[in-house]
PDB file of C-alpha atoms in Angstrom:
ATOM      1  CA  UNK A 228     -19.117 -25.394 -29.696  1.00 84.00           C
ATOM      2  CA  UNK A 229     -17.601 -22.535 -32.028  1.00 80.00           C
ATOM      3  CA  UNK A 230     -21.309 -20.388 -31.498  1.00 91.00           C
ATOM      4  CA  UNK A 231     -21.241 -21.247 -27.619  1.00 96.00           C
ATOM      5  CA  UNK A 232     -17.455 -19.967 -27.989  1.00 96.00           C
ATOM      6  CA  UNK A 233     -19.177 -16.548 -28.921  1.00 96.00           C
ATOM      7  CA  UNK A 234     -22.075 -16.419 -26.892  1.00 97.00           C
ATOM      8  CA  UNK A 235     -19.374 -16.691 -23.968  1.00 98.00           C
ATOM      9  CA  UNK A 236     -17.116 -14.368 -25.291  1.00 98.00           C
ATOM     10  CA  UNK A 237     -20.057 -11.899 -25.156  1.00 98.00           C
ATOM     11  CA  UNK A 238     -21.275 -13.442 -21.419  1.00 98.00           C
ATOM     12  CA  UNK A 239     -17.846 -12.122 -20.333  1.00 98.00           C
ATOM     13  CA  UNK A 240     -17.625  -8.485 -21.748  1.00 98.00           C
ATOM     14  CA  UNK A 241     -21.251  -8.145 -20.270  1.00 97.00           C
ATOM     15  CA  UNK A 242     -20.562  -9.295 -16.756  1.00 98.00           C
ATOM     16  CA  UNK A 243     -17.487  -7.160 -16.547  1.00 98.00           C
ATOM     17  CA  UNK A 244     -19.212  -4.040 -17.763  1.00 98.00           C
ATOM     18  CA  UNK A 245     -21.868  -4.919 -15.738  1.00 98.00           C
ATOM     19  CA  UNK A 246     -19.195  -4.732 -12.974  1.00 98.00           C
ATOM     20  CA  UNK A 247     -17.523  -1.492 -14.576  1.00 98.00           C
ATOM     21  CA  UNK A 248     -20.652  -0.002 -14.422  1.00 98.00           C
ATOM     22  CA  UNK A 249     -22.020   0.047 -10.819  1.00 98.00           C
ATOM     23  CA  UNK A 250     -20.923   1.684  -7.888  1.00 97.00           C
ATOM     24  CA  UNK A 251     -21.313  -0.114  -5.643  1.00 97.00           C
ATOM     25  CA  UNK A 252     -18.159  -1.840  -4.336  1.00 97.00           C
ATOM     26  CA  UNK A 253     -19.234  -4.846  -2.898  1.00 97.00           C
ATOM     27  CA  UNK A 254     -21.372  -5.705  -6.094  1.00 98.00           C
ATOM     28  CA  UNK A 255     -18.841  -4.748  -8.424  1.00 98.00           C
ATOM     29  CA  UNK A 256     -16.354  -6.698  -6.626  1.00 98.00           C
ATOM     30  CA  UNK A 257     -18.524  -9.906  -6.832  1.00 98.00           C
ATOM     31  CA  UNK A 258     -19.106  -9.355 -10.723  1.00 98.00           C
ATOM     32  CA  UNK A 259     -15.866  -8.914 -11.439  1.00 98.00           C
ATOM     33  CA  UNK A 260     -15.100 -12.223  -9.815  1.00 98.00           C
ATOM     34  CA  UNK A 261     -17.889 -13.957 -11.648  1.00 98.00           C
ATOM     35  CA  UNK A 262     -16.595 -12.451 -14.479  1.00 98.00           C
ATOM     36  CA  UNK A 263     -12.844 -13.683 -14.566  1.00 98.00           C
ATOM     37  CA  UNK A 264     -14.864 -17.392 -14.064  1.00 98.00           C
ATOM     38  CA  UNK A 265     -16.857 -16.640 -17.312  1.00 98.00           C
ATOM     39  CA  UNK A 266     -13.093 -15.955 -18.639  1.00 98.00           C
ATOM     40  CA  UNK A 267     -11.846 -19.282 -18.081  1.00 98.00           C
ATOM     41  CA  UNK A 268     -15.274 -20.993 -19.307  1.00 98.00           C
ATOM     42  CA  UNK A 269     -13.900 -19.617 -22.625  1.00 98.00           C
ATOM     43  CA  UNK A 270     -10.576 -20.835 -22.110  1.00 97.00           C
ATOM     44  CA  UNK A 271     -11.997 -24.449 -21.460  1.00 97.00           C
ATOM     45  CA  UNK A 272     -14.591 -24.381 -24.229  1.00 97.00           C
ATOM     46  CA  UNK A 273     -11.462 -23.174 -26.477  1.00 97.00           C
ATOM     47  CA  UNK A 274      -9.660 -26.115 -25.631  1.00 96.00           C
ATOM     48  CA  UNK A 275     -12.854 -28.216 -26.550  1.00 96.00           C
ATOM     49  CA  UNK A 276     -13.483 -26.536 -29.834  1.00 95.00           C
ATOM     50  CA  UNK A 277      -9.340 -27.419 -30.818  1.00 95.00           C
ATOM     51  CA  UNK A 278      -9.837 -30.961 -29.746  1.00 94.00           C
ATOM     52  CA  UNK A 279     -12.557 -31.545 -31.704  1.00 93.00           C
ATOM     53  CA  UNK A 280     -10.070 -29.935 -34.703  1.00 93.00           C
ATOM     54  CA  UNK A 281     -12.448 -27.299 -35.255  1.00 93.00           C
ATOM     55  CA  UNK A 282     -11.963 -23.105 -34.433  1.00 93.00           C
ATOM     56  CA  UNK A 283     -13.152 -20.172 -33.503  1.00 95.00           C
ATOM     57  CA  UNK A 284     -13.204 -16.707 -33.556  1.00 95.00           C
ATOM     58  CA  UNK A 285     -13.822 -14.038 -31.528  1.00 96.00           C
ATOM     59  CA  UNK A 286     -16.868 -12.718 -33.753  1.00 96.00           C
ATOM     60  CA  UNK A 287     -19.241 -10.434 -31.279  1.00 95.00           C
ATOM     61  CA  UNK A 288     -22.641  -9.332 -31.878  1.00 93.00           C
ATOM     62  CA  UNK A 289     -24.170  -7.235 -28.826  1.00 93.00           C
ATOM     63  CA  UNK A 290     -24.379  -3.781 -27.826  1.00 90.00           C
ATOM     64  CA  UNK A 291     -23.576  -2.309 -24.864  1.00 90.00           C
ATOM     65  CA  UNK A 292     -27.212  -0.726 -23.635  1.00 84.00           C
ATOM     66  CA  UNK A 293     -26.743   2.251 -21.273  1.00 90.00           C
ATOM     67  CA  UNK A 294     -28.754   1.777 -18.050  1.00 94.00           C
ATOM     68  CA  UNK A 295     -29.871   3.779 -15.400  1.00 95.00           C
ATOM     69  CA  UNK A 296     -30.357   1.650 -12.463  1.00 98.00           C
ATOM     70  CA  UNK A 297     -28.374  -0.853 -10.928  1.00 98.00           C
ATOM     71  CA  UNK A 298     -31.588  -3.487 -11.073  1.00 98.00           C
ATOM     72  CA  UNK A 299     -31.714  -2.902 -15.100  1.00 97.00           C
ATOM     73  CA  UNK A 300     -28.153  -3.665 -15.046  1.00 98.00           C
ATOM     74  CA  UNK A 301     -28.747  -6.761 -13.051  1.00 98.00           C
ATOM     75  CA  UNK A 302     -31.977  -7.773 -14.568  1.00 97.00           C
ATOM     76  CA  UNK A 303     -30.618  -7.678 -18.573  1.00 96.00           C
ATOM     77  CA  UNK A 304     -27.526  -9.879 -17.429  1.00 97.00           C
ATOM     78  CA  UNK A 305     -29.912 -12.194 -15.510  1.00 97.00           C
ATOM     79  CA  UNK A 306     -31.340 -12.712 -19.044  1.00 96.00           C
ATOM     80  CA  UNK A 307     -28.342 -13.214 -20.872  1.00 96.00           C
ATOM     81  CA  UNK A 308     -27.189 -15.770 -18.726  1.00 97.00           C
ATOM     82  CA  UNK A 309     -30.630 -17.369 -19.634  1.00 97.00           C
ATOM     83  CA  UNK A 310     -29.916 -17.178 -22.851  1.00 95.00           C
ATOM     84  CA  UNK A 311     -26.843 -19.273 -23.009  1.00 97.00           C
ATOM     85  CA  UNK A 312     -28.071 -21.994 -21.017  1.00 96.00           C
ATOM     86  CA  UNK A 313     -29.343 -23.731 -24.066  1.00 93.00           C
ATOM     87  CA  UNK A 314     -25.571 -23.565 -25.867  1.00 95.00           C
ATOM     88  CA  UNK A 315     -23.893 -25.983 -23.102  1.00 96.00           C
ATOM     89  CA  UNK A 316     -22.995 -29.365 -24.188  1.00 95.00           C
ATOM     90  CA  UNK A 317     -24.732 -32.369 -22.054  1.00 95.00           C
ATOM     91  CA  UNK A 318     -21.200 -33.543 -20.501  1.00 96.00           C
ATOM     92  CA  UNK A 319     -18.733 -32.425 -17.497  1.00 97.00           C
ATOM     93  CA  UNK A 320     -17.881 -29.072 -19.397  1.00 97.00           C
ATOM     94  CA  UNK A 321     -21.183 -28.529 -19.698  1.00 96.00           C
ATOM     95  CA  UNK A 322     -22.520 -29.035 -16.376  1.00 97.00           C
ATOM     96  CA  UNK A 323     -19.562 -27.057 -14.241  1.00 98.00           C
ATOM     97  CA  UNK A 324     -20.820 -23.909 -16.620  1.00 98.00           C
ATOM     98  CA  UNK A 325     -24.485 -24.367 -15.407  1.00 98.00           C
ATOM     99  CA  UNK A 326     -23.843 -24.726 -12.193  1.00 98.00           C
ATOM    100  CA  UNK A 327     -21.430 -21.584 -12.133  1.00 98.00           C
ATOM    101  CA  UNK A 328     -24.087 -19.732 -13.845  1.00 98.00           C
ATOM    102  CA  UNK A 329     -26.451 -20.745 -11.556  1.00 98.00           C
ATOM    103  CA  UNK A 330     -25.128 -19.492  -8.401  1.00 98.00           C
ATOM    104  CA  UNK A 331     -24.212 -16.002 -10.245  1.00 98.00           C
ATOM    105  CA  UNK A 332     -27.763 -16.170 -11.210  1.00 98.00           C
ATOM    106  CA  UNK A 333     -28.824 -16.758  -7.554  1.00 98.00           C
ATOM    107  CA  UNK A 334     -26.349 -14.398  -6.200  1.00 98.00           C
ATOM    108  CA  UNK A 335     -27.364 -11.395  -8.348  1.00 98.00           C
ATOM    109  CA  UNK A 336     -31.107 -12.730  -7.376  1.00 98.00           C
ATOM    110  CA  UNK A 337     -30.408 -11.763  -3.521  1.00 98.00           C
ATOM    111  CA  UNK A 338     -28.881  -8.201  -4.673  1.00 98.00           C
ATOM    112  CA  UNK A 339     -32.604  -7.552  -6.615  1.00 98.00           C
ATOM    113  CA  UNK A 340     -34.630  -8.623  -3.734  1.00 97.00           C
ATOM    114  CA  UNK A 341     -33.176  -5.383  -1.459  1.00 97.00           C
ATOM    115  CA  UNK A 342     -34.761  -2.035  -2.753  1.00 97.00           C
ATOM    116  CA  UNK A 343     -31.629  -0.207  -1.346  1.00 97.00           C
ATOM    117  CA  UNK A 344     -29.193  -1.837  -3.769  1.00 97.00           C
ATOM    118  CA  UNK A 345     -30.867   0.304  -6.670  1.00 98.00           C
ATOM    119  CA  UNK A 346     -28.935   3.448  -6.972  1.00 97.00           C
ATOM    120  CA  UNK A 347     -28.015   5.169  -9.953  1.00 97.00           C
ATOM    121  CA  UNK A 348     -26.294   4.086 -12.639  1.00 98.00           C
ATOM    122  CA  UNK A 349     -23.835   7.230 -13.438  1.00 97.00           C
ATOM    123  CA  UNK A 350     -21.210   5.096 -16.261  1.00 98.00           C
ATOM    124  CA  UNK A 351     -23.184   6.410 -19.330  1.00 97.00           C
ATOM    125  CA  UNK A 352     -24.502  10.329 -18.637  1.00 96.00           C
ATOM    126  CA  UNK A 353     -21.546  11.409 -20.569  1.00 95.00           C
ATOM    127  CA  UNK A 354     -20.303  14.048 -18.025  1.00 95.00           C
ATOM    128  CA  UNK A 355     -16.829  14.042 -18.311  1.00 95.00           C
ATOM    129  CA  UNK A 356     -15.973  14.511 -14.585  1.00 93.00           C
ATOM    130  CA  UNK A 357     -13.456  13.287 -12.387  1.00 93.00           C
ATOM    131  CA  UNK A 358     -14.866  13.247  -8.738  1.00 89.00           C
ATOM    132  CA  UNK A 359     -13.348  14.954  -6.014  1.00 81.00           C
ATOM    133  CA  UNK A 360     -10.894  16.508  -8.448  1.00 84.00           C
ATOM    134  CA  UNK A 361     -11.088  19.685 -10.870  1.00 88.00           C
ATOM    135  CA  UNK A 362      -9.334  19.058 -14.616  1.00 89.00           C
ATOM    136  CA  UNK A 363      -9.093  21.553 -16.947  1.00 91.00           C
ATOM    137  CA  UNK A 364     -10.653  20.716 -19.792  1.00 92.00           C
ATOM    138  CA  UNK A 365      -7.646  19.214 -22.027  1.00 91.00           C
ATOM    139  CA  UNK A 366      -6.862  17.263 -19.217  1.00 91.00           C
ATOM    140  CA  UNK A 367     -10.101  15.919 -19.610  1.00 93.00           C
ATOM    141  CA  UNK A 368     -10.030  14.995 -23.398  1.00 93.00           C
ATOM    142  CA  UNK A 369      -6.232  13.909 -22.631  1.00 90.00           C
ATOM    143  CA  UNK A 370      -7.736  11.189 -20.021  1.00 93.00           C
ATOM    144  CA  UNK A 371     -10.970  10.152 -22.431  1.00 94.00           C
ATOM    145  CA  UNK A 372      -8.435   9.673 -25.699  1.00 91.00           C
ATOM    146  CA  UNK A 373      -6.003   7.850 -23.421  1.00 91.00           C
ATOM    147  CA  UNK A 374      -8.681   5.378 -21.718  1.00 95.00           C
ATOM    148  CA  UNK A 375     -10.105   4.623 -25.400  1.00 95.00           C
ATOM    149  CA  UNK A 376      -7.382   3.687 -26.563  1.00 92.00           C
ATOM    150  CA  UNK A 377      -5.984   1.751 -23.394  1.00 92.00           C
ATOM    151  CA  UNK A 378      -9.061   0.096 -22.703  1.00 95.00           C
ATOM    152  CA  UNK A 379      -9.244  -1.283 -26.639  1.00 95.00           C
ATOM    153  CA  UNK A 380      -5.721  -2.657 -26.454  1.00 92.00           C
ATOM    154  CA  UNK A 381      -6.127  -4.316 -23.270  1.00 95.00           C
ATOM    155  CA  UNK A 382      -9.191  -6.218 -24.703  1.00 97.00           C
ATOM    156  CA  UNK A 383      -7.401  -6.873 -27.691  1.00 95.00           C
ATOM    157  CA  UNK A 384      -4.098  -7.939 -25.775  1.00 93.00           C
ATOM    158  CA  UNK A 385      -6.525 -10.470 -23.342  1.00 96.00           C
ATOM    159  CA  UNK A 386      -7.313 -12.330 -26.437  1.00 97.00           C
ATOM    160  CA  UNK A 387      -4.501 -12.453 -28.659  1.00 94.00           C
ATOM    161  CA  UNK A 388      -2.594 -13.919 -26.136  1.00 94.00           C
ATOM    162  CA  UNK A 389      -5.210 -16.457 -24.739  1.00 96.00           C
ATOM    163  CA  UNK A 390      -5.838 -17.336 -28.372  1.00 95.00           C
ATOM    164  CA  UNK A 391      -2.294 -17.901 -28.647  1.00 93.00           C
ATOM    165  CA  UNK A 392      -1.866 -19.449 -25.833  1.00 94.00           C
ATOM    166  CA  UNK A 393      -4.210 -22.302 -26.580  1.00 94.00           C
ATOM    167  CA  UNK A 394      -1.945 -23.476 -29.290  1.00 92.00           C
ATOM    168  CA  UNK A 395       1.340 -23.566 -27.356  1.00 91.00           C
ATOM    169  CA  UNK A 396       3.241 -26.672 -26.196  1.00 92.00           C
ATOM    170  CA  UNK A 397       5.972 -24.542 -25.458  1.00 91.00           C
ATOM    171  CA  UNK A 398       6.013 -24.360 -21.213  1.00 93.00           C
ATOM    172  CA  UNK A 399       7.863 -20.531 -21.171  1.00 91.00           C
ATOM    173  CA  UNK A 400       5.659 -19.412 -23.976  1.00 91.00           C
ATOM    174  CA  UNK A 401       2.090 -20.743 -22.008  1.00 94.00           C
ATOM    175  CA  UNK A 402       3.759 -18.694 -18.962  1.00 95.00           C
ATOM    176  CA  UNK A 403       4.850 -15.510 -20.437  1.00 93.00           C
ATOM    177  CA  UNK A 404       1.261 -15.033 -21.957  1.00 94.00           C
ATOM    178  CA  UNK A 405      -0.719 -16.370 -18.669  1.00 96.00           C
ATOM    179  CA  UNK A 406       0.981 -13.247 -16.930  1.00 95.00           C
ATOM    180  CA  UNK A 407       0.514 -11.127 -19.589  1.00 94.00           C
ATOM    181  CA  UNK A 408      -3.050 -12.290 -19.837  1.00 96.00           C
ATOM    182  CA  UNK A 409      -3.318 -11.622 -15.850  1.00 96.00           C
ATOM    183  CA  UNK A 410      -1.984  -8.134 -15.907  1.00 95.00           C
ATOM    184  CA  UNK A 411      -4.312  -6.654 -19.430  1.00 95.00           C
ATOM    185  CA  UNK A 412      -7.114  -8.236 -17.068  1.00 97.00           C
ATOM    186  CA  UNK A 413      -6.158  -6.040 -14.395  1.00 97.00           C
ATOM    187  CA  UNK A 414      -5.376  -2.865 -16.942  1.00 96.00           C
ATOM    188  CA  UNK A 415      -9.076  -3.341 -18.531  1.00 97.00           C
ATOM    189  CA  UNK A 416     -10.326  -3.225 -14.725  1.00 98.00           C
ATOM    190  CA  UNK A 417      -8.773  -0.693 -14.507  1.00 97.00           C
ATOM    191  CA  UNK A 418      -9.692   1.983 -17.179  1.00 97.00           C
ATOM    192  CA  UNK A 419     -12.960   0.512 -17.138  1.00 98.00           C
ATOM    193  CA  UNK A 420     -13.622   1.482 -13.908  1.00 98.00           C
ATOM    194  CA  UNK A 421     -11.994   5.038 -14.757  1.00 97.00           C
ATOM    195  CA  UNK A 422     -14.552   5.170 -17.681  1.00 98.00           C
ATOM    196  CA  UNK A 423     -17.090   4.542 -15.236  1.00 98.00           C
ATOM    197  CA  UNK A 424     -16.198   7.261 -13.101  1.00 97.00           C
ATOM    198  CA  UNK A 425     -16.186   9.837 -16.019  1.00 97.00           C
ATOM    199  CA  UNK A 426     -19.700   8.523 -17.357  1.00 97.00           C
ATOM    200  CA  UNK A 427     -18.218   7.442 -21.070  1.00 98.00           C
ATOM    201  CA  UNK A 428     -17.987   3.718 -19.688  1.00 98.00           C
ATOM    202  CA  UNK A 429     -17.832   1.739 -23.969  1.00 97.00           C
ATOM    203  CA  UNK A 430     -17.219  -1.669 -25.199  1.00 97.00           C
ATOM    204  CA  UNK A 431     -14.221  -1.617 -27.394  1.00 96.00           C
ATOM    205  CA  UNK A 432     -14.192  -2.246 -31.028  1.00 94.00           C
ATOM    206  CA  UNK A 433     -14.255  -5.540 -32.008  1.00 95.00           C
ATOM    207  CA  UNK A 434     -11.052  -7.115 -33.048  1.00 94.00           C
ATOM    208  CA  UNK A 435     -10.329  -8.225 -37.052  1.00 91.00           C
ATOM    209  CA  UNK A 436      -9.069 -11.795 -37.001  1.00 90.00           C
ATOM    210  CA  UNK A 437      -6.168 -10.928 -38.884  1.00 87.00           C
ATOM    211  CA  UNK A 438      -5.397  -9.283 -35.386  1.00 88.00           C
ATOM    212  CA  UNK A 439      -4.808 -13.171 -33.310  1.00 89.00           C
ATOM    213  CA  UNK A 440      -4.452 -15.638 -36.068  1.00 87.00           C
ATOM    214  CA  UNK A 441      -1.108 -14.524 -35.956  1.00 81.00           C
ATOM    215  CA  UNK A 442       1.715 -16.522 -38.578  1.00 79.00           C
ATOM    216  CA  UNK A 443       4.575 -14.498 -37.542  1.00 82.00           C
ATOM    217  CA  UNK A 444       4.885 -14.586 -34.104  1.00 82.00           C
ATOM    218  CA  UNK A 445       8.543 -13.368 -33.864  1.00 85.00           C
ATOM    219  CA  UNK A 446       6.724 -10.185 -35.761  1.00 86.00           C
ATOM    220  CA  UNK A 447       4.169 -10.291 -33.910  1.00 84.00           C
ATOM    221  CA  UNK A 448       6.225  -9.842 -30.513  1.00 87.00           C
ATOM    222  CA  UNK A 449       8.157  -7.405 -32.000  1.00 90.00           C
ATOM    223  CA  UNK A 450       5.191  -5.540 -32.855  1.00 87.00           C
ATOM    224  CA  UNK A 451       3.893  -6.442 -29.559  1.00 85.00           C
ATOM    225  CA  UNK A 452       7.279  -4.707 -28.017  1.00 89.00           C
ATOM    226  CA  UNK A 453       6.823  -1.848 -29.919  1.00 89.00           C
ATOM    227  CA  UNK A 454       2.902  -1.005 -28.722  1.00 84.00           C
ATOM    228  CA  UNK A 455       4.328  -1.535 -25.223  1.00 84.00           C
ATOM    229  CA  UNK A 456       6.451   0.952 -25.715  1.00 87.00           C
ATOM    230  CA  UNK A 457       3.807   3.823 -26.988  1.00 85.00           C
ATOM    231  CA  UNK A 458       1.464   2.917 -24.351  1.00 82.00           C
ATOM    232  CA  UNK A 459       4.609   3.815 -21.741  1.00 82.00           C
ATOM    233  CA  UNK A 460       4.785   7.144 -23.511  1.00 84.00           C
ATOM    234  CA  UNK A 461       1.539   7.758 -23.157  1.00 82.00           C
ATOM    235  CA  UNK A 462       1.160   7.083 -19.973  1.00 81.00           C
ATOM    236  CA  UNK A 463       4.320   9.174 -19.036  1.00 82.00           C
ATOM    237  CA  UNK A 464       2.644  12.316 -21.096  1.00 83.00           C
ATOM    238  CA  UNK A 465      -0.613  11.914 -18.919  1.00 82.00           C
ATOM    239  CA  UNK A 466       1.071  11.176 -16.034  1.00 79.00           C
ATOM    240  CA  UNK A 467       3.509  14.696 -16.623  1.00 81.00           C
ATOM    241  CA  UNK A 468      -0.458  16.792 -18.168  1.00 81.00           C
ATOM    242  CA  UNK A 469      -2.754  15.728 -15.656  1.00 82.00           C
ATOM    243  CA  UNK A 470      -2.427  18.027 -12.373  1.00 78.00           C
ATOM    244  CA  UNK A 471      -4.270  15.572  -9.678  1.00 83.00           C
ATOM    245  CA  UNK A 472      -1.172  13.688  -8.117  1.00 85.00           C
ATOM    246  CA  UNK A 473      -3.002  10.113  -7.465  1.00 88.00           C
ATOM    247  CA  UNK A 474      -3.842  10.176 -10.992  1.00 89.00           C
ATOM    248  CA  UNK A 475      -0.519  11.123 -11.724  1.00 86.00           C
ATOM    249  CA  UNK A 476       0.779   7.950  -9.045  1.00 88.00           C
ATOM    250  CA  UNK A 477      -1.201   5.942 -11.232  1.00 90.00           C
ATOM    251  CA  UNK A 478      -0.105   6.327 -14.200  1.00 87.00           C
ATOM    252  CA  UNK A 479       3.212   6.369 -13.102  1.00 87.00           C
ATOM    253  CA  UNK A 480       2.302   2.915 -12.333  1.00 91.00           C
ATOM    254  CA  UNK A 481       0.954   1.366 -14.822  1.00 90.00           C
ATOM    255  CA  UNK A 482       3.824   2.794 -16.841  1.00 87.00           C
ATOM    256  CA  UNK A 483       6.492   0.696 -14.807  1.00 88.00           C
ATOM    257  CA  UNK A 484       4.006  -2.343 -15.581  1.00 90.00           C
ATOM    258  CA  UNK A 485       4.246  -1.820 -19.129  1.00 87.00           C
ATOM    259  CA  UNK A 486       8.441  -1.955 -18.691  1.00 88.00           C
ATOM    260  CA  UNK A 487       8.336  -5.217 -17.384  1.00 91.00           C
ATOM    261  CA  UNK A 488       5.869  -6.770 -19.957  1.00 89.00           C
ATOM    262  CA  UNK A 489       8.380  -5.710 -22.868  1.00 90.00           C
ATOM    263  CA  UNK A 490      10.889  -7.961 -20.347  1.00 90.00           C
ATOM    264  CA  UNK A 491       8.529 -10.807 -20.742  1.00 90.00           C
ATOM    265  CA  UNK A 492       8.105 -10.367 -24.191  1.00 89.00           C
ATOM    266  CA  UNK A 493      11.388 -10.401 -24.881  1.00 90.00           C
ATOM    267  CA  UNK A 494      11.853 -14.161 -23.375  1.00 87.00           C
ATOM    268  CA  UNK A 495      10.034 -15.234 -26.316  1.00 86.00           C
ATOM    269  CA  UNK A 496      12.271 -13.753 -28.606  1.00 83.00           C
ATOM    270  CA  UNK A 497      14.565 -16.036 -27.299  1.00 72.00           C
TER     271      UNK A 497
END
């Protein structure tokens, strides 16, 4: 159960780059759906692996291959949900994942039968653009350091917390990490999409396990507080450098976002 914990794990970052990287609205919309299902087969296999007193980790090995066309996209996740099908366990658990698979597989099935639905795939060229809008160039680097970084602590927030969430009994603590959980879900969406846009669309570094098998956690919030806190400066710098006022609108908030998750933060400090 700890290797189909992984081969999930890595399921999830590809549908939702998969959905980061196309286009197309209606498709990317459905993937990203599919994806935040793939998100909660981890958090039930989790659950399994702890029952059974074993662990796991959130070990990755895959790479993030830059495609062209929507149907390569479509056609290399086809095949890596293929590839898992083998991992599932021959009970309940196992048989809600195949059948959720299943109609993803059959979904993205209909999207590859309609020549039309192939259109470029722009995430990975590299050009450094924002559409519809001129930046000067520093704006530019300013926006690709920012989403780096943002997009890597999102990630890393997503699992820390549902790693520590699966070992809670405590009711406010499983809460306060559900919504924090549910908002670095919508933050990844979020500068993923904007990576997309710019054509530097990247999985983030994979996280050391020091980073979640947390001992301290009143540390660890603290800590937690504190990175809350840069990423609000941050956001206010890029929000005050970058001259394109819905960017600016943006930023401004996610940066009110970030004020209220150092207010649910600090309810575990109590």
């Amino acid at each position: 159960m700890d290797k189909l914990f992984q081969q999930k794990h890595q399921l999830w970052l590809k549908i939702t780059f998969a959905s980061f990287s196309i286009n197309d609205e209606e498709i990317k919309s459905r993937l990203y759906d599919f994806s935040l299902i793939a998100f909660r087969h981890m958090k039930w296999i989790a659950t399994a692996v702890l029952e059974d007193k074993n662990n796991y980790n959130y070990d990755r090995d895959m790479i993030l291959y830059k495609k062209e066309s929507v149907f390569e996209v479509l056609s290399e996740l086809v095949q890596d949900i293929q590839n898992i099908q083998n991992y599932y366990p021959q009970n309940e658990l196992g048989f809600r994942l195949r059948s959720d698979d299943a109609y993803l597989t059959q979904y993205i099935s209909e999207v590859l039968k309609k020549e039309t639905n192939n259109k470029e795939v722009t995430a990975f060229n590299m050009r450094r653009q924002w559409p519809h809008t001129k930046l000067a160039q520093e704006q530019i680097d300013a926006l690709t350091l920012f989403l780096f970084e943002e997009s890597y602590k999102e990630y890393e927030l997503i699992l820390v917390y549902a790693y520590m969430q699966a070992r809670t009994t405590d009711l406010t603590q499983f809460n306060v990490f559900q919504d924090l959980i549910d908002e670095s879900h919508f933050h990844l969406k979020s500068f993923g999409n904007m990576m997309a846009k710019l054509g530097i669309l990247a999985l983030p570094r994979e996280l050391h396990e020091m980073t979640y098998m947390v001992d301290d956690i009143q540390k660890f919030i603290v800590d937690g507080i504190a990175e809350e806190e840069a990423a609000k400066e941050m956001c206010k710098e890029l929000s005050d450098a970058i001259k394109d006022e819905e960017l600016s609108k943006f930023f401004n908030f996610i940066n009110f976002q970030e004020s209220y998750h150092i207010e649910l933060m600090k309810k575990l400090l109590k």
